């Protein structure tokens, strides 16, 4: 099979295309012919060995995919050859085939395109669990989303609007803000146009109820200041490459809550509820990922570079052809 391979840690350009043996199928696993794989910022970090989990090279990068089951291993009864599935993992998705535990893949709902399924899992699940179980967003509340043109940010805009919130989107270009507006953002702020703190005060004179921050860096403190008293600030990641230093006096004086998102911290009952709600939003077309760019497998390094440079709008896909 053909696959993108990271032979040693480094920038996206270290990734090259190789012919590899098909992965061996173990009991409890299924083999999936990959139709599309999504590129996420953590993929860039894994290649650079800057992620929270280190994967020894050489390895096939890629954490999110969708495709068709072509073989089932012993002890698998819940799936069959021909089923369309999607899945996530740390690595392995940027290849024509992947093997995964049957319990770690999900059937793609009828009527949902394979490309949509590949782009949906990581960003939309992160955003929805963040909004529902950490930020505790309620209808009518004011949501501020940083990095609103990226995968998680744009998903948070769309899902926040679907949950009935008034969404203020912050991004680095008019093109990204236009995308956020098309998914339900009511107020748009380009942080490159001037003083972000003043712009947020104007956009949210009564303060935001919740902030979702997948960016970090210089954007975090102005967003924290934009919260109303008792508001919730949820950090999701640091796509800027800089971990911010938050003045704790702001937390004390404003009485705000600063929280981090991790899947393992969500209550299992809430996790199941959120997943069911999210799949229903996908099935009914109320939550659809924005696919801003697609690449062939041969151009996997270019796809990673687009995400690494923060130039992607929504999700970036690697396509392997239709099945």
XYZ file of C-alpha atoms in Angstrom:
323
model
C 0.000 0.000 0.000
C 1.066 3.617 -0.497
C 1.382 5.761 2.577
C 2.818 9.002 3.866
C 5.728 8.262 6.190
C 7.509 10.368 8.788
C 11.061 8.908 8.728
C 12.390 11.284 11.392
C 11.053 14.177 13.448
C 10.912 17.575 11.824
C 8.752 20.014 9.858
C 5.992 18.793 7.521
C 8.480 18.576 4.656
C 10.153 15.502 6.195
C 7.063 13.459 5.280
C 7.497 11.351 2.139
C 5.437 8.804 0.212
C 6.481 5.150 0.365
C 5.166 1.711 -0.542
C 4.615 -0.281 2.636
C 3.346 -3.774 3.378
C -0.324 -3.887 4.301
C -0.691 -3.849 8.097
C -1.348 -7.223 9.710
C -4.879 -7.820 10.934
C -5.214 -8.943 14.565
C -8.198 -10.444 16.414
C -10.794 -7.798 17.217
C -9.631 -5.541 14.393
C -10.974 -4.495 11.001
C -9.114 -3.456 7.882
C -10.341 -0.199 6.335
C -9.637 1.031 2.825
C -9.224 4.731 3.470
C -11.226 7.056 1.251
C -10.334 10.336 2.935
C -8.206 11.434 5.859
C -8.356 14.782 7.648
C -5.299 16.807 8.622
C -5.336 18.202 12.159
C -2.891 20.462 13.974
C -1.849 17.649 16.352
C -0.635 15.727 13.276
C 1.879 18.534 12.701
C 2.950 18.319 16.344
C 3.375 14.524 16.210
C 5.617 14.819 13.143
C 7.699 17.447 14.962
C 7.737 15.420 18.234
C 6.051 18.323 20.030
C 2.824 16.523 20.910
C 1.967 15.267 24.396
C 2.482 11.711 23.129
C 5.721 10.825 21.360
C 5.568 8.292 18.498
C 8.925 6.732 17.517
C 9.701 7.134 13.786
C 9.267 5.861 11.217
C 5.485 6.061 11.355
C 2.487 6.902 9.194
C 0.998 10.201 10.440
C -2.689 11.038 10.418
C -5.305 10.793 13.150
C -8.694 10.921 11.411
C -10.149 8.944 8.503
C -13.189 7.414 6.849
C -13.477 4.526 4.438
C -14.841 1.047 3.792
C -14.273 -2.147 5.764
C -12.541 -4.671 3.493
C -11.692 -7.401 6.011
C -12.704 -8.337 9.542
C -10.520 -10.176 12.009
C -11.491 -12.967 14.389
C -13.733 -11.960 17.286
C -15.432 -9.174 15.292
C -19.195 -9.526 15.032
C -20.537 -5.964 15.048
C -19.137 -4.978 11.631
C -19.097 -6.536 8.180
C -17.163 -6.173 4.963
C -18.611 -3.248 3.021
C -19.581 -1.176 6.041
C -18.622 2.492 5.807
C -16.814 3.625 8.947
C -14.858 6.506 10.389
C -12.248 6.483 13.102
C -9.582 8.394 14.966
C -6.220 7.507 16.470
C -2.818 9.015 17.091
C -1.243 7.918 13.792
C -1.847 5.728 10.724
C -4.527 7.551 8.731
C -2.422 8.871 5.833
C -2.329 5.486 4.102
C -4.420 3.548 1.629
C -5.246 1.033 4.385
C -5.468 1.139 8.145
C -6.297 -1.521 10.716
C -8.137 -0.532 13.867
C -9.990 -2.126 16.734
C -13.613 -2.669 15.748
C -14.635 -0.908 18.949
C -12.729 2.232 17.882
C -14.550 2.880 14.602
C -18.083 4.141 14.015
C -20.501 3.465 11.208
C -20.969 6.449 8.925
C -24.664 7.429 8.957
C -26.607 6.770 5.759
C -26.556 9.747 3.437
C -23.360 11.207 4.924
C -20.539 11.643 2.432
C -17.234 9.905 3.179
C -15.351 13.203 2.987
C -17.722 14.755 5.499
C -17.327 11.781 7.831
C -13.526 12.016 7.660
C -13.573 15.721 8.516
C -16.184 15.530 11.262
C -14.795 13.520 14.139
C -11.926 15.351 15.814
C -12.924 19.004 15.446
C -16.672 18.660 15.920
C -16.370 16.221 18.814
C -13.827 18.468 20.538
C -15.996 21.534 20.002
C -19.268 19.902 21.054
C -17.983 18.266 24.220
C -16.272 21.558 25.096
C -19.482 23.540 24.651
C -21.867 21.081 26.286
C -19.874 19.624 29.178
C -17.138 22.152 29.996
C -18.418 25.586 28.968
C -21.982 24.511 29.835
C -23.333 26.708 27.054
C -27.046 27.491 27.217
C -29.437 28.969 24.614
C -29.328 32.756 24.588
C -25.832 33.000 26.044
C -22.933 34.853 24.410
C -20.084 32.696 23.095
C -16.674 34.038 22.053
C -14.622 31.760 19.784
C -10.941 32.369 19.092
C -9.358 30.886 15.966
C -12.815 30.846 14.437
C -11.513 29.986 10.961
C -9.723 26.787 11.991
C -11.071 23.277 12.363
C -12.092 23.358 16.034
C -12.889 27.085 15.991
C -15.217 26.936 13.020
C -16.885 23.830 14.455
C -17.406 25.712 17.739
C -19.008 28.598 15.839
C -21.378 26.287 14.001
C -22.272 24.189 17.042
C -22.581 27.196 19.332
C -25.100 28.696 16.939
C -26.913 25.349 16.734
C -27.153 25.342 20.543
C -28.840 28.752 20.439
C -25.939 30.972 21.496
C -25.005 34.370 20.076
C -21.531 33.796 18.642
C -18.676 36.289 18.307
C -15.917 34.979 16.032
C -12.281 36.100 16.228
C -9.936 35.246 13.347
C -6.946 36.557 11.404
C -8.478 37.308 8.001
C -11.677 38.450 6.367
C -11.869 35.144 4.487
C -11.919 33.214 7.754
C -14.476 35.581 9.246
C -16.679 35.210 6.179
C -16.619 31.450 6.717
C -17.525 31.931 10.391
C -20.424 34.207 9.415
C -21.717 31.578 6.998
C -21.881 29.113 9.914
C -23.782 31.390 12.262
C -21.399 33.935 13.819
C -23.230 37.204 14.508
C -20.221 39.392 15.415
C -16.888 39.259 13.599
C -13.528 40.510 14.893
C -10.278 40.514 12.908
C -7.577 40.610 15.567
C -5.022 41.910 13.069
C -7.000 45.120 12.537
C -6.127 46.762 15.836
C -6.464 46.413 19.593
C -8.306 43.157 20.276
C -9.273 44.142 23.809
C -11.070 47.261 22.581
C -12.700 45.394 19.697
C -14.090 42.764 22.061
C -15.367 45.405 24.467
C -17.279 46.937 21.570
C -18.593 43.596 20.281
C -19.516 42.313 23.758
C -20.361 45.315 25.948
C -22.039 43.093 28.549
C -19.296 40.445 28.374
C -19.240 36.907 27.065
C -20.674 33.982 28.989
C -18.086 31.578 27.588
C -14.832 31.609 25.629
C -13.463 28.705 23.579
C -9.723 29.099 22.930
C -7.891 26.671 20.642
C -5.179 29.264 19.873
C -3.493 30.594 22.998
C -0.721 33.163 22.587
C -1.552 36.856 22.670
C -5.279 36.293 22.089
C -6.042 34.580 25.379
C -5.765 37.462 27.828
C -7.990 39.900 25.869
C -10.564 37.110 25.535
C -10.413 36.404 29.253
C -10.959 40.106 29.959
C -14.013 40.006 27.668
C -15.817 37.558 29.960
C -18.653 38.727 32.181
C -18.327 38.100 35.883
C -18.612 34.356 36.508
C -17.979 33.496 32.853
C -16.206 30.344 31.654
C -12.916 30.253 29.740
C -12.063 26.896 28.142
C -8.604 26.283 26.709
C -8.561 23.619 24.005
C -5.049 23.964 22.590
C -2.263 26.283 21.541
C -2.281 26.507 17.745
C -0.316 29.760 17.984
C 2.614 27.783 19.349
C 2.691 29.911 22.506
C 1.238 28.934 25.875
C -0.185 32.136 27.406
C 0.562 33.387 30.908
C -2.743 34.434 32.433
C -2.665 37.078 35.205
C -4.451 35.348 38.066
C -5.657 38.681 39.434
C -8.121 38.759 36.505
C -9.499 35.389 37.559
C -9.842 36.603 41.135
C -11.358 40.013 40.428
C -13.780 38.839 37.715
C -14.686 35.581 39.441
C -14.297 33.682 36.164
C -13.700 29.957 35.730
C -10.664 28.834 33.689
C -10.858 25.216 32.519
C -9.107 22.841 30.161
C -10.732 20.329 27.832
C -9.773 16.650 27.738
C -12.035 13.852 26.490
C -11.177 11.620 29.456
C -12.478 14.213 31.903
C -16.041 14.119 30.548
C -18.546 12.133 32.602
C -19.331 8.904 30.692
C -23.084 9.549 30.726
C -22.569 13.069 29.374
C -20.115 11.743 26.821
C -22.723 9.327 25.468
C -25.416 12.012 25.468
C -23.142 14.427 23.622
C -22.134 11.821 21.060
C -25.758 10.915 20.351
C -26.728 14.569 19.964
C -23.768 15.254 17.696
C -24.489 12.311 15.401
C -28.080 13.507 15.104
C -26.832 16.975 14.126
C -24.609 15.368 11.490
C -27.332 13.053 10.203
C -29.799 15.908 9.814
C -27.268 18.238 8.194
C -27.314 20.802 11.022
C -23.598 20.227 11.662
C -21.414 19.818 8.582
C -17.649 20.392 8.575
C -16.265 23.083 6.290
C -13.722 21.465 3.965
C -11.449 24.297 2.939
C -8.824 22.373 0.950
C -8.178 18.887 -0.416
C -4.901 17.239 -1.398
C -3.802 13.990 -3.001
C -1.720 11.581 -0.915
C 1.385 12.623 -2.865
C 0.929 16.128 -1.458
C 0.546 15.112 2.206
C 3.482 17.296 3.250
C 1.847 20.317 1.606
C -1.408 19.588 3.438
C 0.448 19.459 6.756
C 2.252 22.693 5.921
C -1.036 24.512 5.236
C -2.300 23.519 8.673
C 1.041 24.240 10.360
C 1.062 27.788 8.980
C -2.448 28.512 10.235
C -3.700 29.201 6.714
C -6.338 26.484 6.576
C -10.009 27.415 6.756
C -12.044 24.660 8.382
C -10.717 21.186 7.644
C -8.024 20.007 5.227
C -8.467 16.590 3.611
C -6.253 14.044 1.909
C -8.356 12.130 -0.614
C -7.640 8.630 -1.846
C -10.381 8.404 -4.454
C -13.948 7.131 -4.293
C -15.050 3.590 -3.478
